[in-house]
Coordinates of C-alpha atoms in Angstrom, one line a residue:
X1 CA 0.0 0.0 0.0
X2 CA 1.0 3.3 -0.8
X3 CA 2.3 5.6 1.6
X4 CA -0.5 8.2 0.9
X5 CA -2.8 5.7 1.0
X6 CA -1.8 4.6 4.1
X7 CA -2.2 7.8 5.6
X8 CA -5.3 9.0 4.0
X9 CA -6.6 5.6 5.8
X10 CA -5.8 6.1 9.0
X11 CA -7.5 9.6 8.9
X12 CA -10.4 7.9 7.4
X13 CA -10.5 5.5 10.2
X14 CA -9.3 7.9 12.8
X15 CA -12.4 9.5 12.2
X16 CA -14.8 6.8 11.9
X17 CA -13.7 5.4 15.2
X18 CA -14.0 8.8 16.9
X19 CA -18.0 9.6 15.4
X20 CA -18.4 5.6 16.6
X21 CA -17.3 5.9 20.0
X22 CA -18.0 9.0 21.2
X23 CA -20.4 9.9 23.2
X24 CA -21.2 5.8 23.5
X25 CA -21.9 7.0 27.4
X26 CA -25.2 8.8 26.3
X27 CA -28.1 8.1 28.7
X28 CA -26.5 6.4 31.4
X29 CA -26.7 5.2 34.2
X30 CA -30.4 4.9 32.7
X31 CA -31.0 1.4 31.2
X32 CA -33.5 2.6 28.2
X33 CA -32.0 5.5 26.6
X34 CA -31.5 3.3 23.6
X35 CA -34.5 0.7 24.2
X36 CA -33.8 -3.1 23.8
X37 CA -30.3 -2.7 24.8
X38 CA -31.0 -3.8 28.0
X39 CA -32.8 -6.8 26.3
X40 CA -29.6 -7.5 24.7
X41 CA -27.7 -7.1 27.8
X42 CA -29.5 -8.8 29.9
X43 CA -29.6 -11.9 27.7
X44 CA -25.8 -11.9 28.0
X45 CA -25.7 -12.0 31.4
X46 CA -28.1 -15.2 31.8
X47 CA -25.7 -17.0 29.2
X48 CA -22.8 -15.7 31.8
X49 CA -25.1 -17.8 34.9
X50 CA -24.9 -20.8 32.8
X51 CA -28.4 -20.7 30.7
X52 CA -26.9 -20.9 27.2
X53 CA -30.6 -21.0 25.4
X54 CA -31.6 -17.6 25.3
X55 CA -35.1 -18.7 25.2
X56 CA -35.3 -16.2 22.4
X57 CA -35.5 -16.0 18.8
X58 CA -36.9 -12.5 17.5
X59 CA -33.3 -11.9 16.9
X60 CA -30.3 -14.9 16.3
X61 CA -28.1 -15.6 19.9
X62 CA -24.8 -14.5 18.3
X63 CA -25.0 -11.2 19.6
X64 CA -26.0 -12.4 22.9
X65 CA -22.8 -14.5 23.2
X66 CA -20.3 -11.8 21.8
X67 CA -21.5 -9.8 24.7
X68 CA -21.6 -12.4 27.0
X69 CA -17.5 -13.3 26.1
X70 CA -16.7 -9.9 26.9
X71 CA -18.1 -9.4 29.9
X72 CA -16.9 -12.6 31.0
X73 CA -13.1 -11.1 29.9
X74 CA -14.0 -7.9 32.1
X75 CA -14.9 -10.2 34.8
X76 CA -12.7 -12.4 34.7
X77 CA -9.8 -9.1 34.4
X78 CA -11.7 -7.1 37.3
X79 CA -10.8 -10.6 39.4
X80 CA -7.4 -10.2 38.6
X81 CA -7.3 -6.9 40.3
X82 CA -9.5 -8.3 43.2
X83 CA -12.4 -6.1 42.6
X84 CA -15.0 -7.2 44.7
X85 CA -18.6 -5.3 43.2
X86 CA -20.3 -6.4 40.6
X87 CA -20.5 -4.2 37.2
X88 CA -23.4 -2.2 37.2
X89 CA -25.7 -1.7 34.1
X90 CA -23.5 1.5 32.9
X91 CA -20.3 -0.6 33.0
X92 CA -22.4 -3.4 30.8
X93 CA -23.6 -1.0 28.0
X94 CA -20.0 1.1 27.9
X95 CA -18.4 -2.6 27.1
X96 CA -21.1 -3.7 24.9
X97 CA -21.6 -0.4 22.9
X98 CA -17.6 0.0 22.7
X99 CA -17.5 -3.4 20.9
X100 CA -20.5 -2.6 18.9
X101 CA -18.2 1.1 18.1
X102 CA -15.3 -1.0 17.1
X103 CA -17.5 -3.4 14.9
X104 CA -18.5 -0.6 13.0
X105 CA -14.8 1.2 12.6
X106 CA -13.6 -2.0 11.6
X107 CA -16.9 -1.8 8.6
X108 CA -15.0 0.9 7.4
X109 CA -12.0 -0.7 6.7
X110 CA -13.5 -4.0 5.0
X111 CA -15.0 -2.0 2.7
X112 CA -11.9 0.1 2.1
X113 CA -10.5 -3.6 1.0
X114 CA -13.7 -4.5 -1.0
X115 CA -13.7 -1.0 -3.3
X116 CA -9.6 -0.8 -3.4
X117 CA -10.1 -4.7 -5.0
X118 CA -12.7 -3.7 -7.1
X119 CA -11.3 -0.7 -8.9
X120 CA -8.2 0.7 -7.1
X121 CA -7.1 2.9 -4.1
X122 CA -8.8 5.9 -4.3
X123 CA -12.3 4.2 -4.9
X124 CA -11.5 2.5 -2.0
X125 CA -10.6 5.6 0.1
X126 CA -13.3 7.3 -0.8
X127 CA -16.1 4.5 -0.1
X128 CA -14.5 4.1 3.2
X129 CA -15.2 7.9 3.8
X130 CA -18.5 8.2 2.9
X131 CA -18.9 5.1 5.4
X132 CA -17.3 6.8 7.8
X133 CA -19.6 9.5 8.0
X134 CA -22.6 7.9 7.0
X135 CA -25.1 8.9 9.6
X136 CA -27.2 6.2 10.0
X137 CA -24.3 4.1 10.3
X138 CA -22.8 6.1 12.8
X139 CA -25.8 6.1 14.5
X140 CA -26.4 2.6 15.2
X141 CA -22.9 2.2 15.8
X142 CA -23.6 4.0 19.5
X143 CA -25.8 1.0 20.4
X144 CA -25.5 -2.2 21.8
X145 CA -27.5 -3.9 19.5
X146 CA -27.5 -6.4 16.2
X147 CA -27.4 -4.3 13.5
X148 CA -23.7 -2.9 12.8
X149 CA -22.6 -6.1 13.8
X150 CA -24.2 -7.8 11.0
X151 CA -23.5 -5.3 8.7
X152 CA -19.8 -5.8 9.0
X153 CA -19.8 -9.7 8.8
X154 CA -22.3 -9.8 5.6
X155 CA -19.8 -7.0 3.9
X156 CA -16.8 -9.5 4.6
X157 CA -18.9 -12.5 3.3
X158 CA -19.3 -10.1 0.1
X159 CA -15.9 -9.2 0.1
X160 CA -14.4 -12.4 0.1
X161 CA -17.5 -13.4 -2.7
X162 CA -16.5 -10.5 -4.6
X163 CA -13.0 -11.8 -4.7
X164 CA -14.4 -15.4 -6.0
X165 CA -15.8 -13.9 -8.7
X166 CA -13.0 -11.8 -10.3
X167 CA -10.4 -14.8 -9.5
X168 CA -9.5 -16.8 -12.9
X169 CA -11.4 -19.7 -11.3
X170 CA -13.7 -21.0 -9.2
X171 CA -11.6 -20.7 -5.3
X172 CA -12.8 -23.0 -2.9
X173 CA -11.2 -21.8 0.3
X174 CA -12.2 -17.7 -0.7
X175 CA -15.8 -19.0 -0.8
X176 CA -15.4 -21.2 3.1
X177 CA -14.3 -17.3 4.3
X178 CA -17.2 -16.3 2.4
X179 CA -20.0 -18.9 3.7
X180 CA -18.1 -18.4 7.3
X181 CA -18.2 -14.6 7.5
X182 CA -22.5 -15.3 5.6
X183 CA -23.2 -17.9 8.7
X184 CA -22.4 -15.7 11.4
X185 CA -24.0 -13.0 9.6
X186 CA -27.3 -14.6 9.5
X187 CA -26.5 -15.8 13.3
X188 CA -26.8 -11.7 14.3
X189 CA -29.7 -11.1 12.1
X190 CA -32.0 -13.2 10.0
X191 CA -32.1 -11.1 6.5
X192 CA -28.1 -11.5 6.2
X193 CA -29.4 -14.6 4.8
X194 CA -29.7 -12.9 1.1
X195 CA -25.9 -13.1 0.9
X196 CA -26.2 -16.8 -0.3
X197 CA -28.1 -15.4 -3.1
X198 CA -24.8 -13.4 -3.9
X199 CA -22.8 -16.9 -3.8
X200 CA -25.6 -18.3 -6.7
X201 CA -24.8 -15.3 -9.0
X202 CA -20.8 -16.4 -8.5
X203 CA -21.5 -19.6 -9.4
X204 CA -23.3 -18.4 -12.4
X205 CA -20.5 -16.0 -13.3
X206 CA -18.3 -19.0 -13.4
X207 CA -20.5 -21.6 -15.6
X208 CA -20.7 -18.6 -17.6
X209 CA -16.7 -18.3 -18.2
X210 CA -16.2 -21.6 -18.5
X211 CA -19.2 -23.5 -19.8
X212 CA -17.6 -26.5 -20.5
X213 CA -16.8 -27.0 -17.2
X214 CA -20.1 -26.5 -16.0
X215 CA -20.5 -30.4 -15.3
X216 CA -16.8 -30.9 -13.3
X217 CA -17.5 -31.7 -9.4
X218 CA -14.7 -29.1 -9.4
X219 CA -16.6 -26.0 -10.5
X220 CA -19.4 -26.7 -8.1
X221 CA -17.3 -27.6 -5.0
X222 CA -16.8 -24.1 -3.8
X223 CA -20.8 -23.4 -4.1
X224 CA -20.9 -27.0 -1.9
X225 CA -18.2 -25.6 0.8
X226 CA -19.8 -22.3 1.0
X227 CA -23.1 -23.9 1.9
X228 CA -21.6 -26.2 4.5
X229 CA -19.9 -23.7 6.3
X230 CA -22.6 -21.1 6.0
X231 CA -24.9 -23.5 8.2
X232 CA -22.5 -25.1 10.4
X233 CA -21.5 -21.8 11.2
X234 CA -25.2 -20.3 11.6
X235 CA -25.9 -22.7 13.7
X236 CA -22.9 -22.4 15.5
X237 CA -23.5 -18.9 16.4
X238 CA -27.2 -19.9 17.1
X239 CA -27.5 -23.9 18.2
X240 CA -30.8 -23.4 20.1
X241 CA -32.2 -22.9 16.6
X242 CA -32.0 -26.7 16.4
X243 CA -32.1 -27.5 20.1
X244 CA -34.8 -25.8 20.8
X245 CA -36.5 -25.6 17.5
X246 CA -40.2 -24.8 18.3
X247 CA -39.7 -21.5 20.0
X248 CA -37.4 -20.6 17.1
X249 CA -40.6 -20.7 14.9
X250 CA -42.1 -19.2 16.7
X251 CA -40.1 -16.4 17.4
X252 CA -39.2 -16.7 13.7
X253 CA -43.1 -16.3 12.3
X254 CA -43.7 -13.3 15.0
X255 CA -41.1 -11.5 13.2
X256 CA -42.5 -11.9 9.6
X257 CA -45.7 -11.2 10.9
X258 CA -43.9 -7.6 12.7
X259 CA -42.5 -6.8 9.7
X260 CA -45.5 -7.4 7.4
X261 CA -48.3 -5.6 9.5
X262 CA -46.3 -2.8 11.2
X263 CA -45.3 -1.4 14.6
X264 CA -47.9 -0.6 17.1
X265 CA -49.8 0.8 14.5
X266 CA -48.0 3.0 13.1
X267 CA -48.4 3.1 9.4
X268 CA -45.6 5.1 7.2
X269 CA -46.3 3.4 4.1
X270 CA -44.8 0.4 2.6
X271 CA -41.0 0.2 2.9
X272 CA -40.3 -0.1 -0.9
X273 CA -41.4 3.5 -0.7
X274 CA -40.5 4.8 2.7
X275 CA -36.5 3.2 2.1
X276 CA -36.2 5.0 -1.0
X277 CA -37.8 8.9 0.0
X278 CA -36.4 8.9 3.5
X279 CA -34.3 5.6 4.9
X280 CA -31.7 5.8 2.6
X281 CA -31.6 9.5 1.5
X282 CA -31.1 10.1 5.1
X283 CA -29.1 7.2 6.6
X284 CA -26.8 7.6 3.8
X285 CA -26.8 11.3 3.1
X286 CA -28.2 12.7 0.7
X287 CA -25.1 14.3 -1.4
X288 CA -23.8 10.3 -1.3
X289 CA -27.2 9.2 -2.4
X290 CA -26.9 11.4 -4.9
X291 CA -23.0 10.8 -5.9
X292 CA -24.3 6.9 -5.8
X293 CA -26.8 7.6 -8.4
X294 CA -24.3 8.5 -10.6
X295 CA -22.4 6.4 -10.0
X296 CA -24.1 3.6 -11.0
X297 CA -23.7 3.2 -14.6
X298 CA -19.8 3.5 -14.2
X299 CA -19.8 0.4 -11.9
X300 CA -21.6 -1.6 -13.6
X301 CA -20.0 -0.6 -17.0
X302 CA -16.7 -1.1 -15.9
X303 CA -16.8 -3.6 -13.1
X304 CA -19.8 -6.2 -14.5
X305 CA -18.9 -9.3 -12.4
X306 CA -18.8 -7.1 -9.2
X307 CA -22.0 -5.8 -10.0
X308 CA -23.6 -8.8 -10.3
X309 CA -22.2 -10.1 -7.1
X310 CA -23.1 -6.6 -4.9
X311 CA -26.4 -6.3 -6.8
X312 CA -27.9 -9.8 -6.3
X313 CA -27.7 -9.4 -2.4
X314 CA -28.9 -6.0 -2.7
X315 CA -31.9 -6.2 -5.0
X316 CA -33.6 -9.6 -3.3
X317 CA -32.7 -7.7 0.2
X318 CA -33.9 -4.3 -0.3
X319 CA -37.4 -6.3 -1.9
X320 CA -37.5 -8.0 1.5
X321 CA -37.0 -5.5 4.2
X322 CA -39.1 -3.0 1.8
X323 CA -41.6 -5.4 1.9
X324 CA -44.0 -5.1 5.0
X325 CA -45.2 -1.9 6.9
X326 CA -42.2 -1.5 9.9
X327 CA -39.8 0.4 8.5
X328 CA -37.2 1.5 11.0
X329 CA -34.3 3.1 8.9
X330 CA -32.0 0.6 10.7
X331 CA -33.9 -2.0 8.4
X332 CA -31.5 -1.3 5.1
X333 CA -28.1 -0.4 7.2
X334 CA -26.7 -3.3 4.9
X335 CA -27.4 -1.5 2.4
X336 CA -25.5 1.7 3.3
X337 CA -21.7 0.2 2.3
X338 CA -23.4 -0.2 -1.3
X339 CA -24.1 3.3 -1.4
X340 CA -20.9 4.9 -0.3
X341 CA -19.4 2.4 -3.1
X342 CA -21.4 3.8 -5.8
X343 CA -21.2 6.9 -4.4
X344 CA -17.2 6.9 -4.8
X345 CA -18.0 5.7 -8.0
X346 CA -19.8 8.8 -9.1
X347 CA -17.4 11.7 -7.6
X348 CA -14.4 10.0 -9.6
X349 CA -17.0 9.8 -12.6
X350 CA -18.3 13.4 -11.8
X351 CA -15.0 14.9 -11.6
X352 CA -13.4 13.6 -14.5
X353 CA -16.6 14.5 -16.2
X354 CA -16.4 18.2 -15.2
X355 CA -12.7 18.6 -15.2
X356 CA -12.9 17.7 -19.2
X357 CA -15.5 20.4 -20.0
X358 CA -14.4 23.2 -17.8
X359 CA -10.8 22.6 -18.3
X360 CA -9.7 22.5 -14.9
X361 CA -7.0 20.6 -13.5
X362 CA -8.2 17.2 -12.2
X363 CA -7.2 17.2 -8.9
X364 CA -8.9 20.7 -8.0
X365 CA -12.5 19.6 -9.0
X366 CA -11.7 16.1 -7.3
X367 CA -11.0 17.9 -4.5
X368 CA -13.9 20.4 -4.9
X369 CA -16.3 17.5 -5.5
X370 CA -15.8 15.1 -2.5
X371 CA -15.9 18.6 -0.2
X372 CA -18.8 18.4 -1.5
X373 CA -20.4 15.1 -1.2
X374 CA -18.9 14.3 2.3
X375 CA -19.0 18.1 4.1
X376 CA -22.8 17.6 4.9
X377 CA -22.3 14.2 6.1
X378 CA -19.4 14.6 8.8
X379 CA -21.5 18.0 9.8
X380 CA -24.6 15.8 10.5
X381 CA -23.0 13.2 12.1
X382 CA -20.8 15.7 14.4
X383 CA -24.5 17.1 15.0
X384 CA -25.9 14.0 15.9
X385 CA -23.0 13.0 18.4
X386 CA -23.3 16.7 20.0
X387 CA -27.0 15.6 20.1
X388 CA -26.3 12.4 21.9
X389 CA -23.8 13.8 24.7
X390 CA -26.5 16.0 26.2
X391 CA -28.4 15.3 29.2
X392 CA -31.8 13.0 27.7
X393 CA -35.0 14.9 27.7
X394 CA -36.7 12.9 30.0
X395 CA -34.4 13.0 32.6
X396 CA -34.5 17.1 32.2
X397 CA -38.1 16.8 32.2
X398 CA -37.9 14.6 35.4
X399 CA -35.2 17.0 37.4
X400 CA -37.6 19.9 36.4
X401 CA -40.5 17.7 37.8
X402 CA -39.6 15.9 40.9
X403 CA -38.8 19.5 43.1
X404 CA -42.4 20.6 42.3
X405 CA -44.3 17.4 43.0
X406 CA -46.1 18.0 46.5
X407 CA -46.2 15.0 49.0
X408 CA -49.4 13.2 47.9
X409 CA -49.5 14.8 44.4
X410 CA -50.9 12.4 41.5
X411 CA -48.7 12.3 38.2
X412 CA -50.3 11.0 35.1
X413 CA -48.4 9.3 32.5
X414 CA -49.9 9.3 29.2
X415 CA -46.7 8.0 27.5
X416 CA -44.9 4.3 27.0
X417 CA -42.9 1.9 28.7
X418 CA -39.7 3.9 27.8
X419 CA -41.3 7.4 29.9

């Protein structure tokens, strides 16, 4: 790697890590700032008292036992030092939300590796970028929860399937990293599933370069391996699927159900629509939406077997999650590392583009163009963290409250459970 590169990556990263990680202390020492965190949590903490089934399925257990194995380290290092207490709650979500934070700093760099393979360094630079200010990614990257998580194992499933499919032949081991990285995927959240569709279009890219091959044990093995290790591993990372199968159904056909009918009746329209006018435009930015628009012909011009690849998870995905009437923007944060690809696509298309026709140097309307496609992305997400680190309404609402209650005084709630 480059020099330049090198450093321009470490900025990028440098950056990332600091919109993941800070303020990851919002809310505390209150246990629903964030809700279902403390679902999360506490789940981790039973498999820590020796209960390994989780005795729920809405979302896969691999999340649970990430968090259980590192509080068990902090435990088990605390001991060392002969502290006596136990962790409190606030101590459990900085752990849990820091390794959530790291998850999604480390996002950025896997998708550094997966636009730097497909068409060179500064692609690659700039899709890590636009990740790394990508506010719906930074967002969810505050929270101890599934979401980034998954995100960053289905992007190394598509990295390494990505790979496959440019290699001069069908690679066997690239696709076990693939089905591996797919498994545990699907282990933190059911939809990473659509990656396997991603592993059918490689195969077909492959039949298609070599047809006369298409019979050979040899060009299907890797498709074999891939789907061996995808469900050893999925199951790995969630064996109470099999062990305690019917509540998995259960669980499993509640969630389709959610998805299709809508949150506590609250009706937004179908996501198909919603995603597109406000999910992505927003999660992603909308200068990088925009850059990704235009930068979709030049990817899949230049880059077809790629395209195929990305696109086959990404169509039969977004078709799923848009499908039903719960549309919480986390729904399509897989989809977000596509868009800052495309999008780095389109400011090295754009700039070329207007550099020929105004006769500028290169490098100035390069420079002038990713200004501005990523300027209003860091400034939101630098809003949003400033956001974050002050003191949660309700608690200001309670402070304000409690001195002006009278001894006997009746309060009515008209809110929720997280009031």
């Amino acid at each position: 790697m480059p020099p330049a590169t090198r450093r321009a990556l470490i900025l990028i990263l440098l950056a990332g890590a600091v919109l993941r990680f800070v303020p990851i202390w919002f809310g505390l020492p209150y246990p629903q700032a964030r809700p279902d965190e403390e679902v999360a949590i506490g789940l981790a903490l039973k498999v820590l008292e020796g209960d390994l089934n989780p005795h729920f399925f809405h979302w896969p257990s691999l999340t649970f036992y990430l968090f259980a194995a590192v509080l068990g380290a902090a435990d088990w290092v605390r001991a060392l030092f002969g502290a006596d207490a136990a962790m409190t709650f606030s101590v459990h979500a900085l752990l849990t939300r820091g390794t959530i934070a790291l998850c999604g700093t480390i996002a950025i760099l896997v998708l550094f590796r997966l636009g730097r393979r497909i068409a060179g360094d500064v692609v690659g630079l700039l899709a890590a970028a636009f990740l790394a200010i990508a506010l719906l990614h930074v967002r969810e990257s505050h929270f101890a929860m599934t979401d980034v998580l998954m995100t960053l194992l289905l992007w190394t499933s598509l990295t390494f399937l990505v790979a496959a499919a440019l290699a001069d032949r069908p690679r066997t081991l690239v696709c076990a990293w693939a089905g591996l990285a797919g498994g545990l995927a699907t282990s933190t959240k059911y939809n990473a599933g659509a990656v396997a569709i991603a592993m059918v279009a490689t195969q077909i890219i492959w039949i298609w370069q070599r047809p006369s091959s298409a019979l050979s044990w040899r060009m299907w093995m890797p498709s074999v391996v891939f789907g061996a290790v995808f469900l050893a591993s999925f199951v790995a990372g969630t064996p109470y699927a099999v062990l305690d199968y019917s509540k998995f159904i259960e669980d499993l056909r509640y969630d389709f159900t959610h998805l299709s009918g809508g949150h506590n009746d609250i009706y937004l329209g179908r996501g198909w629509i919603y995603h597109a006018t406000h999910s992505l435009p927003y999660g992603a930015g909308i200068a990088t939406c925009a850059a990704a628009l235009v930068g979709v012909w030049p990817f899949v011009r230049r880059h077809r077997r790629a395209a195929i690849v990305l696109g086959s998870f990404a169509v039969p995905f977004y078709l799923a999650v848009g499908s039903g009437y719960t549309v919480f923007f986390r729904y399509v944060l897989p989809l977000i590392p596509l868009i800052c690809l495309l999008g780095a696509f389109g400011v090295v298309a754009a700039s070329r583009w207007l550099a020929d026709r105004a006769q500028v140097p290169h490098a100035r309307v390069f420079a002038l163009v990713c200004a501005i496609a990523i300027g209003p992305g860091l400034v939101y997400s630098i809003w949003f963290d400033v956001l974050l680190a002050r003191t949660d309404t309700r608690v200001l609402a309670g402070e304000w409250l409690t001195p002006r209650l009278a001894d006997g005084a009746t309060l009515h709630d008209s809110g929720g459970p997280y009031t």
